[in-house]
């Protein structure tokens, strides 16, 4: 039988700097402080450095990019203790606050910095990653590669020492130090506030610079350049080889040109590093959300407003930047997509299927309706819209293929308007004829259809308004022309709450006015502030508002799977954030789909993948699949991993959570 040595027991030391330093051998040059966040590692390191610096040079290595005691957030920093404080001498950028995820990059950066002080004492302040695989690997790598001599493992008096077995196995002297059980981990907001203060102080010494990135190596985890909104506020570093020359923050990206607020020199840079550190919508430096992670839900087929006999299946509601989006009748019901523009307080509809789930209040705020074609399930909801707009409301614009004006006139002429006087609903109708737009006007009870002007589309734009544009393209539905649409939000505006607090300004209606003026590019307009002063929109935007490019939503339904349709639709939906696309039939029924001018699940997935969309929402499923909708989603996923999948739903079942979700959707669509 082989002999095994008993696992060594960790020695304990009191929380006394003089005693700790008396125990550590004088020739030990690498001293690592390990423990969870908030246990006092940084405080102990400073107290030890203050004592050591009286007799020798003492260095500190901050290896916590998310909550640094000194140096630059998003980096590993090397400092020397001088004049009773840490004086930063060098840093190596990570461009991330997540020490666990990017632990290899962190250890590599730490090794490079420590090469500057090989024979002098260094106190290594580690991040509070003490659990799971990340904690184990990070501890082992730091000790091995930094050639650590002594480990001080800190733990609260009433808490177990984390990773005790890993500590026992380290090739270093390990001592446990119990700190007060009153020590507290700083809250998330407090950590964000402190690191943002440090980051702002760093950037205050910098300057604005335009940088062409076409000749640089893009390192780390850069988002797609087409998704410019994902770059705004992102922390970046300019490198020469592996050496950090400068760190900064992205202000804008256009045509491969970055506008940066940068501290340091950018000459001789050959690479640009960026990962996931980014200023959020409130102005805090945080970990960026992955592209396309806005919350979404598929509701089970429990009806909302009012109770209905026939369910439309799972209904999605989500957020796309400044847009609230709801697929009102579900994936099996009549096509009707409600898009709420929050900043503009108006609604858009894509197609006009059954509108009975929407309230009249929504109809009053609908400014534009984009109709694919005039088959009943796409236009039958016009009667709901017509009835809901009785009264003194502005004209509602309707867009669609040739013949739409006659179809709308037919709806209106089928009703007796003898008691409506001049309060009949008004509509401006725009038909797409190739590159031409034919304009009409029609008011219920006021005579015939009026033919107005003809205009020419530019770049496929059918509507351009402050805050958004809508682009259209014509497709073929087995001989019937249909229109697909793309909604492009121009700007996304987020107020920096930290700056509001710093200026002592309280939120209120004045912020809505500021956003409205910004969306209309009225930068010279004056805004009345809560403290009685006035300021220009331009000045307030510079100080208080994070402006990011808007996101793109595409919508297409009822089209044949032809090469020309694919080419046109892929171009329209290119790099869309969210793509609503029909998928009526499974691939096994491709011949039936072809005869009826529809897409299959495979065609839907292939088009979305070719367009490079961030997420795909398939809909307009044939009711023949009502009892196994999940199979449709799963088949689409084979061809497009970006498809949004609902949880498996048993037909006709609801839960208490479903009821709550239904209430939330009710609030959204009401």
XYZ file of C-alpha atoms in Angstrom:
670
model
C 0.000 0.000 0.000
C 1.400 3.445 -0.881
C 1.893 5.919 1.952
C 0.037 9.223 1.930
C 1.077 12.259 3.912
C -1.601 13.887 5.998
C -2.887 17.116 4.501
C -1.104 20.053 6.062
C -2.963 22.312 8.469
C -3.032 26.032 7.768
C -1.432 28.281 10.354
C -3.418 31.216 11.714
C -2.118 34.738 12.381
C -3.760 37.602 14.257
C -4.772 40.720 12.371
C -1.676 42.592 13.477
C 0.659 44.039 10.850
C 3.788 43.908 13.004
C 3.195 40.286 13.936
C 2.387 39.301 10.337
C 5.590 40.888 9.031
C 7.632 39.247 11.772
C 6.419 35.798 10.688
C 6.983 36.238 6.949
C 10.635 35.422 6.116
C 12.579 38.538 4.990
C 13.616 36.905 1.723
C 9.988 36.335 0.634
C 9.386 38.895 -2.114
C 5.937 37.925 -3.439
C 3.136 38.171 -0.886
C -0.373 37.439 -2.155
C -3.522 38.500 -0.292
C -6.449 36.181 -1.000
C -10.076 36.270 0.115
C -13.629 37.244 -0.775
C -14.656 40.789 -1.612
C -15.015 43.133 1.330
C -12.847 41.146 3.742
C -10.153 43.828 4.011
C -7.376 42.736 1.620
C -6.697 46.218 0.259
C -6.640 47.794 3.722
C -4.196 45.208 5.040
C -1.979 45.625 1.967
C -1.782 49.392 2.538
C -0.933 48.977 6.237
C 1.772 46.421 5.427
C 3.212 48.664 2.695
C 3.357 51.634 5.050
C 5.459 49.640 7.499
C 7.675 47.942 4.906
C 8.399 51.204 3.060
C 10.223 52.542 6.103
C 13.077 50.121 5.413
C 12.765 49.026 1.770
C 11.091 49.658 -1.553
C 7.582 48.195 -1.512
C 5.388 47.642 -4.538
C 1.707 46.870 -4.856
C 0.038 44.970 -7.658
C -3.692 45.541 -8.019
C -5.066 42.447 -9.740
C -8.742 43.349 -9.201
C -9.977 45.153 -12.356
C -13.536 45.521 -11.090
C -12.919 47.065 -7.658
C -9.366 48.418 -7.753
C -7.877 49.910 -4.595
C -5.684 52.026 -6.882
C -4.986 52.425 -10.566
C -7.335 52.161 -13.521
C -10.574 50.130 -13.498
C -10.471 47.505 -16.218
C -6.718 47.036 -15.828
C -4.008 45.449 -13.694
C -1.948 48.232 -12.082
C 1.504 48.379 -10.508
C 2.190 51.024 -7.854
C 4.948 51.995 -5.434
C 4.228 53.056 -1.870
C 5.434 56.652 -1.474
C 4.317 59.517 0.754
C 1.778 57.326 2.564
C -0.096 56.247 -0.558
C 0.143 54.099 -3.662
C 1.680 55.924 -6.624
C 0.789 54.145 -9.883
C 3.795 53.446 -12.099
C 2.339 51.242 -14.839
C -0.786 49.394 -15.886
C -1.783 46.656 -18.311
C -5.252 46.912 -19.824
C -7.854 44.156 -19.645
C -10.839 46.270 -20.742
C -12.977 44.053 -18.528
C -14.133 44.154 -14.925
C -14.641 40.373 -14.874
C -11.533 38.776 -13.360
C -13.114 35.328 -13.402
C -14.017 35.262 -17.073
C -10.743 36.786 -18.293
C -8.465 35.178 -15.722
C -5.853 34.106 -18.281
C -5.511 37.675 -19.572
C -5.318 38.939 -15.987
C -2.512 36.573 -14.996
C -0.589 37.351 -18.198
C -0.859 41.092 -17.504
C 0.279 40.619 -13.905
C 3.349 38.651 -15.014
C 4.321 41.377 -17.489
C 4.088 44.124 -14.863
C 6.034 42.221 -12.197
C 8.987 41.938 -14.548
C 9.744 45.574 -13.606
C 10.515 44.727 -9.950
C 12.037 41.220 -9.817
C 14.030 41.533 -6.561
C 11.778 43.803 -4.516
C 8.831 43.119 -2.267
C 5.436 43.125 -3.990
C 2.055 42.889 -2.245
C -0.467 41.328 -4.632
C -4.092 42.378 -4.027
C -6.280 39.765 -5.720
C -9.913 39.963 -6.879
C -12.622 38.410 -4.731
C -13.067 35.397 -7.051
C -13.049 32.572 -4.502
C -15.581 30.077 -5.830
C -15.931 27.497 -8.553
C -13.529 26.688 -11.351
C -12.652 30.351 -11.901
C -11.590 30.813 -8.276
C -9.512 27.625 -8.205
C -7.750 28.283 -11.513
C -7.076 31.935 -10.757
C -5.559 31.204 -7.325
C -3.329 28.430 -8.665
C -2.164 30.454 -11.684
C -1.360 33.596 -9.679
C 0.677 31.649 -7.133
C 2.558 29.556 -9.696
C 3.254 32.110 -12.425
C 3.962 35.072 -10.129
C 6.243 32.838 -8.032
C 4.427 33.730 -4.823
C 6.305 32.980 -1.604
C 3.584 33.734 0.967
C -0.202 33.676 0.816
C -2.292 35.536 3.378
C -5.804 34.060 3.231
C -8.307 36.454 4.781
C -11.729 35.371 6.020
C -14.330 36.872 8.329
C -14.191 35.527 11.866
C -17.453 33.601 11.517
C -16.808 32.355 7.965
C -14.950 29.310 6.624
C -11.766 29.897 4.668
C -12.656 29.633 0.954
C -10.820 27.086 -1.193
C -9.102 25.651 1.880
C -7.960 22.455 0.186
C -6.497 24.391 -2.738
C -4.663 26.645 -0.281
C -3.206 23.609 1.495
C -1.840 22.292 -1.818
C -0.047 25.509 -2.832
C 3.791 25.548 -3.070
C 3.953 28.577 -0.765
C 3.683 29.451 2.905
C -0.027 29.970 3.659
C -1.415 31.784 6.701
C -5.047 32.349 7.622
C -5.994 35.748 9.001
C -9.461 36.183 10.471
C -10.841 39.684 10.165
C -13.788 41.240 11.937
C -17.147 39.631 11.263
C -18.471 43.184 10.889
C -16.675 43.645 7.598
C -19.156 44.065 4.776
C -18.965 43.453 1.063
C -19.678 46.777 -0.671
C -22.938 46.833 -2.584
C -23.089 46.689 -6.358
C -24.052 50.347 -6.658
C -21.293 51.440 -4.299
C -18.714 49.492 -6.306
C -19.997 50.945 -9.568
C -19.940 54.461 -8.135
C -16.361 54.130 -6.883
C -14.935 52.588 -10.054
C -16.746 55.168 -12.210
C -15.218 57.948 -10.118
C -11.769 56.433 -10.683
C -12.416 56.017 -14.412
C -13.707 59.583 -14.816
C -10.644 60.900 -12.982
C -8.418 58.947 -15.374
C -10.237 60.240 -18.468
C -10.146 63.825 -17.151
C -6.427 63.870 -17.986
C -7.079 62.750 -21.556
C -8.187 64.261 -24.833
C -10.598 63.564 -27.696
C -9.125 61.810 -30.700
C -10.363 60.432 -34.016
C -8.870 57.034 -34.811
C -9.081 55.075 -38.065
C -9.264 51.434 -36.991
C -8.896 49.864 -40.429
C -5.140 49.445 -39.935
C -5.312 48.143 -36.357
C -5.591 44.617 -35.028
C -8.889 44.342 -33.149
C -8.252 42.199 -30.064
C -10.415 40.863 -27.259
C -14.131 40.509 -27.888
C -15.111 43.423 -30.150
C -18.795 43.619 -31.148
C -19.684 43.778 -34.865
C -18.737 47.142 -36.342
C -22.172 47.357 -37.931
C -23.679 47.426 -34.429
C -22.326 50.871 -33.588
C -24.548 51.162 -30.490
C -22.593 48.298 -28.908
C -19.382 50.343 -29.176
C -20.615 53.531 -27.508
C -19.175 53.876 -23.990
C -16.947 50.813 -24.436
C -13.574 50.881 -22.650
C -10.681 50.377 -25.071
C -6.900 50.207 -24.928
C -4.307 51.037 -27.562
C -1.431 48.584 -27.569
C 2.008 48.271 -29.094
C 2.667 44.573 -29.085
C 1.506 43.568 -25.609
C 2.301 46.925 -24.005
C -0.528 49.283 -23.054
C 0.021 52.770 -24.500
C -3.306 54.364 -23.628
C -6.796 53.610 -22.366
C -9.962 55.421 -23.298
C -13.692 55.328 -23.966
C -15.572 55.192 -27.278
C -17.757 58.212 -27.966
C -18.847 57.306 -31.488
C -18.115 54.943 -34.371
C -18.806 55.776 -38.007
C -17.217 54.422 -41.180
C -14.390 52.680 -39.301
C -13.520 55.920 -37.492
C -13.608 55.901 -33.694
C -14.121 59.030 -31.657
C -12.279 58.414 -28.371
C -11.752 60.136 -25.074
C -8.298 58.745 -24.394
C -5.575 59.154 -21.754
C -2.060 58.287 -22.889
C -0.200 58.294 -26.163
C -1.644 56.619 -29.249
C 1.386 56.952 -31.493
C 2.953 53.649 -32.568
C -0.181 51.688 -31.582
C -0.723 48.586 -33.680
C -3.699 47.016 -31.868
C -6.978 48.016 -30.271
C -8.203 45.957 -27.323
C -11.797 45.928 -26.133
C -13.819 43.450 -24.161
C -16.923 44.005 -22.039
C -16.253 47.044 -19.810
C -18.696 49.757 -20.857
C -20.432 52.813 -19.461
C -24.090 51.911 -19.040
C -27.191 54.015 -19.665
C -26.939 55.539 -16.181
C -23.313 56.536 -16.670
C -21.750 53.815 -14.493
C -18.788 51.780 -15.699
C -20.170 48.229 -15.709
C -19.943 44.928 -17.573
C -21.724 45.330 -20.898
C -24.733 43.172 -21.588
C -24.124 40.787 -24.504
C -25.543 41.912 -27.811
C -29.333 41.403 -28.041
C -30.068 40.496 -24.444
C -33.113 42.680 -23.885
C -35.668 40.753 -21.889
C -38.303 38.939 -23.884
C -41.127 36.587 -23.032
C -43.345 34.244 -24.925
C -46.686 34.069 -23.213
C -48.563 30.792 -23.273
C -51.784 30.737 -25.290
C -53.930 32.230 -22.509
C -55.987 35.051 -23.965
C -55.576 38.548 -22.642
C -58.060 41.135 -23.849
C -60.788 40.011 -24.157
C -61.286 36.268 -23.618
C -61.386 34.571 -27.001
C -62.319 31.123 -28.144
C -59.359 30.656 -30.471
C -55.822 31.084 -29.209
C -53.019 32.519 -31.297
C -50.366 30.520 -29.493
C -47.297 31.962 -27.768
C -47.129 35.758 -27.979
C -43.836 37.578 -27.720
C -43.257 40.949 -26.168
C -39.829 42.477 -25.913
C -37.779 45.655 -26.069
C -35.561 46.693 -28.980
C -33.627 49.729 -27.783
C -36.156 52.554 -27.472
C -38.947 50.379 -28.906
C -41.464 48.241 -26.999
C -42.646 45.446 -29.280
C -45.570 43.016 -28.944
C -46.708 40.261 -31.322
C -50.337 40.753 -30.405
C -52.026 37.639 -31.801
C -49.230 35.163 -31.207
C -47.322 32.971 -33.598
C -50.487 31.296 -34.997
C -52.860 34.259 -35.070
C -53.456 37.089 -37.534
C -50.270 39.093 -38.150
C -50.298 42.270 -36.035
C -47.093 43.711 -34.598
C -47.427 46.649 -32.202
C -44.361 48.869 -31.854
C -44.354 51.547 -29.178
C -41.814 54.391 -29.551
C -41.334 55.283 -25.902
C -39.591 58.627 -26.317
C -42.074 59.813 -28.956
C -45.218 58.507 -27.219
C -46.653 57.082 -30.401
C -47.393 53.645 -31.808
C -46.801 51.940 -35.133
C -48.525 48.808 -36.422
C -47.143 46.299 -38.884
C -50.069 44.560 -40.593
C -53.661 44.859 -39.435
C -54.858 41.442 -38.354
C -57.472 41.012 -35.642
C -57.116 44.037 -33.321
C -59.574 43.045 -30.595
C -56.769 42.481 -28.086
C -55.736 46.138 -28.395
C -57.538 48.931 -26.606
C -58.964 52.050 -28.251
C -56.275 54.028 -26.430
C -53.639 52.359 -28.614
C -55.637 53.147 -31.759
C -55.675 56.826 -30.779
C -51.875 56.871 -30.642
C -51.238 54.925 -33.843
C -49.695 57.324 -36.330
C -48.676 54.867 -39.055
C -49.684 51.383 -40.199
C -47.480 49.328 -42.529
C -49.513 46.679 -44.353
C -47.838 43.829 -46.203
C -50.823 43.064 -48.469
C -54.602 42.976 -48.411
C -55.409 39.336 -47.642
C -58.043 39.255 -44.923
C -55.797 38.072 -42.071
C -53.481 41.040 -42.737
C -56.052 43.807 -43.152
C -59.242 42.600 -41.419
C -58.394 44.587 -38.288
C -58.938 47.840 -40.160
C -62.537 47.907 -38.915
C -61.245 47.963 -35.317
C -58.937 50.858 -36.194
C -61.710 52.675 -38.054
C -64.184 52.457 -35.181
C -61.575 53.371 -32.553
C -60.639 56.608 -34.332
C -64.098 58.181 -34.447
C -63.659 61.749 -33.284
C -61.194 64.587 -33.647
C -57.971 62.711 -34.383
C -55.257 63.517 -36.921
C -55.083 61.472 -40.098
C -53.536 58.017 -39.720
C -51.090 57.024 -42.454
C -51.434 53.608 -44.120
C -48.662 52.127 -46.279
C -48.960 49.136 -48.554
C -48.845 47.657 -52.069
C -50.708 48.901 -55.149
C -54.498 48.799 -54.714
C -54.434 49.477 -50.959
C -56.356 52.748 -51.340
C -59.226 50.969 -53.114
C -59.374 48.295 -50.414
C -59.567 50.924 -47.655
C -62.210 52.836 -49.584
C -64.215 49.638 -49.894
C -64.176 49.129 -46.105
C -65.359 52.687 -45.517
C -68.023 52.662 -48.220
C -69.609 49.580 -46.683
C -70.733 51.666 -43.671
C -73.457 54.327 -43.372
C -71.939 57.623 -42.102
C -75.065 59.831 -42.008
C -74.611 60.810 -38.342
C -70.869 61.309 -38.262
C -70.744 64.806 -39.851
C -67.113 65.949 -40.125
C -65.852 63.690 -37.323
C -65.162 60.752 -39.590
C -61.728 59.101 -39.265
C -59.135 60.410 -41.705
C -56.506 58.393 -43.510
C -53.546 59.205 -45.705
C -52.777 56.184 -47.876
C -49.406 55.592 -49.518
C -49.065 52.892 -52.187
C -45.681 51.568 -53.241
C -45.358 51.293 -57.022
C -41.764 50.210 -57.619
C -39.679 53.263 -56.669
C -42.726 55.552 -56.767
C -45.038 56.456 -53.891
C -48.644 57.313 -54.756
C -50.402 59.405 -52.075
C -54.171 59.459 -51.359
C -56.478 61.034 -48.782
C -59.778 59.634 -47.526
C -62.152 60.675 -44.752
C -65.144 58.622 -43.707
C -68.396 60.361 -44.669
C -66.688 63.096 -46.701
C -66.818 61.992 -50.302
C -64.578 60.057 -52.585
C -60.959 59.044 -52.446
C -58.684 61.986 -53.239
C -55.632 61.322 -55.363
C -52.790 63.498 -54.148
C -49.164 63.651 -55.264
C -46.629 61.137 -56.502
C -43.145 61.065 -55.009
C -40.016 59.001 -55.492
C -38.457 56.835 -52.800
C -34.816 57.428 -51.858
C -32.913 54.365 -50.662
C -36.221 52.564 -50.096
C -37.329 55.024 -47.374
C -41.121 55.375 -47.226
C -41.238 57.403 -43.993
C -38.602 59.584 -42.328
C -39.508 61.187 -39.017
C -37.482 62.692 -36.160
C -36.301 59.632 -34.260
C -36.889 56.885 -36.837
C -37.143 55.852 -40.487
C -38.975 53.030 -42.240
C -37.549 51.302 -45.301
C -39.598 48.993 -47.561
C -39.066 46.514 -50.347
C -41.488 44.671 -52.636
C -41.638 40.876 -52.623
C -43.702 38.258 -54.417
C -46.386 36.105 -52.764
C -47.198 33.661 -55.578
C -48.289 36.456 -57.932
C -49.478 38.854 -55.216
C -47.164 41.809 -54.414
C -46.329 42.117 -50.714
C -44.235 44.661 -48.824
C -41.593 43.903 -46.188
C -40.453 46.656 -43.837
C -37.457 47.650 -41.724
C -37.792 50.141 -38.861
C -34.583 52.030 -38.074
C -34.528 54.021 -34.834
C -32.145 56.978 -35.234
C -31.019 57.516 -31.647
C -31.290 55.949 -28.229
C -31.196 58.467 -25.391
C -30.293 57.553 -21.817
C -30.015 60.037 -18.970
C -26.930 59.766 -16.762
C -28.362 59.591 -13.266
C -24.921 60.066 -11.733
C -24.587 63.435 -13.470
C -28.102 64.451 -12.423
C -27.222 63.737 -8.810
C -23.893 65.537 -9.086
C -25.657 68.677 -10.355
C -28.460 68.407 -7.824
C -31.136 68.147 -10.518
C -34.274 66.132 -9.911
C -35.890 64.090 -12.720
C -39.093 65.435 -14.198
C -40.954 66.393 -17.377
C -38.052 68.611 -18.415
C -36.065 65.472 -19.300
C -38.802 64.387 -21.724
C -38.620 67.837 -23.327
C -34.846 67.500 -23.581
C -35.185 64.117 -25.313
C -37.825 65.439 -27.711
C -35.623 68.368 -28.707
C -32.634 66.075 -29.178
C -34.593 63.717 -31.392
C -35.566 66.697 -33.521
C -31.959 68.009 -33.559
C -33.017 71.289 -31.941
C -29.675 71.616 -30.148
C -29.961 75.410 -29.713
C -33.297 75.230 -27.882
C -33.316 76.258 -24.211
C -34.570 73.962 -21.453
C -35.959 75.212 -18.150
C -34.232 73.306 -15.322
C -35.779 72.393 -11.935
C -33.507 74.914 -10.172
C -34.921 77.775 -12.266
C -31.927 78.114 -14.579
C -31.935 77.484 -18.318
C -29.443 75.647 -20.489
C -29.185 74.750 -24.142
C -30.044 71.303 -25.394
C -26.495 70.919 -26.709
C -24.914 71.708 -23.327
C -27.275 69.426 -21.422
C -26.784 66.584 -23.897
C -23.011 66.827 -23.562
C -23.215 66.552 -19.787
C -26.294 64.431 -19.060
C -27.165 62.218 -22.029
C -25.599 59.101 -23.468
C -26.598 59.019 -27.131
C -26.240 55.711 -28.941
C -27.383 54.733 -32.428
C -30.802 53.163 -32.612
C -31.536 49.545 -33.396
C -33.135 47.993 -36.445
C -36.285 45.875 -36.573
C -37.333 44.013 -39.723
C -40.737 42.509 -40.568
C -41.637 40.168 -43.439
C -44.510 37.790 -44.043
C -46.250 35.944 -46.899
C -43.489 35.580 -49.468
C -42.441 32.781 -51.775
C -39.032 31.159 -51.391
C -37.466 32.472 -54.588
C -33.896 33.694 -55.249
C -35.120 37.246 -55.905
C -37.197 37.338 -52.713
C -34.258 36.031 -50.695
C -31.886 38.600 -52.199
C -34.219 41.518 -51.481
C -35.186 40.415 -47.995
C -31.626 39.657 -46.898
C -30.603 43.156 -47.994
C -33.532 44.720 -46.106
C -32.953 42.777 -42.882
C -29.139 43.006 -42.963
C -27.767 43.247 -39.393
C -31.227 43.774 -37.919
C -31.364 43.516 -34.158
C -34.726 41.725 -34.252
C -36.252 40.096 -37.330
C -39.902 39.021 -37.451
C -40.210 36.524 -40.303
C -42.948 34.125 -41.320
C -42.377 30.360 -41.193
C -45.777 28.768 -41.888
C -44.650 25.243 -42.833
C -42.072 22.679 -41.823
C -39.476 21.571 -44.354
C -41.293 18.283 -44.990
C -44.075 20.349 -46.623
C -41.811 22.392 -48.863
C -43.917 21.584 -51.962
C -47.103 22.781 -50.253
C -45.295 25.955 -49.155
C -44.086 26.554 -52.714
C -47.583 26.135 -54.192
C -48.968 28.706 -51.758
C -46.112 31.192 -51.905
C -44.853 30.804 -48.328
C -41.553 30.091 -46.554
C -40.650 26.913 -44.737
C -38.880 26.775 -41.399
C -35.612 26.124 -43.227
C -36.012 29.078 -45.583
C -36.858 31.367 -42.669
C -33.753 30.291 -40.749
C -31.448 30.502 -43.756
C -32.618 34.016 -44.661
C -32.144 35.227 -41.078
C -28.659 33.707 -40.864
C -27.626 35.179 -44.217
C -28.837 38.594 -43.051
C -26.749 38.334 -39.876
C -29.613 39.255 -37.559
C -29.065 39.240 -33.807
C -32.304 37.457 -33.069
C -35.070 35.888 -35.097
C -38.758 35.782 -34.157
C -40.618 33.362 -36.454
C -44.406 33.709 -36.678
C -47.478 33.190 -38.900
C -47.313 29.433 -38.311
C -49.931 27.217 -39.928
C -52.526 26.093 -37.388
C -51.906 22.495 -38.424
C -48.958 22.669 -35.991
C -50.962 24.121 -33.099
C -50.396 21.060 -30.917
C -46.642 20.881 -31.496
C -45.359 24.414 -32.014
C -42.115 23.499 -30.321
C -41.107 21.351 -33.298
C -41.309 24.402 -35.569
C -38.950 26.391 -33.361
C -36.535 23.489 -33.049
C -36.406 22.988 -36.819
C -35.732 26.699 -37.375
C -32.923 26.557 -34.802
C -31.034 24.069 -36.979
C -30.615 26.788 -39.588
C -30.508 29.879 -37.340
C -29.194 29.601 -33.756
C -30.386 33.171 -33.151
C -34.051 32.112 -33.098
C -35.859 33.002 -29.863
C -37.198 29.783 -28.368
C -40.139 29.691 -25.963
C -40.180 27.173 -23.172
C -42.075 24.000 -23.959
C -45.793 24.705 -23.586
C -48.517 22.173 -23.136
C -51.600 23.130 -25.141
C -54.351 24.764 -23.101
C -52.373 25.037 -19.836
C -51.715 28.146 -17.782
C -50.048 28.875 -14.481
C -50.041 31.642 -11.913
C -46.889 33.018 -13.513
C -48.602 32.965 -16.884
C -51.381 35.098 -15.438
C -48.821 37.594 -14.131
C -47.132 37.678 -17.524
C -50.518 38.278 -19.088
C -51.011 41.287 -16.821
C -47.608 42.618 -17.852
C -48.458 42.204 -21.530
C -51.811 43.865 -20.909
C -49.981 46.881 -19.533
C -47.723 46.949 -22.583
C -50.404 46.703 -25.234
C -52.924 48.893 -23.442
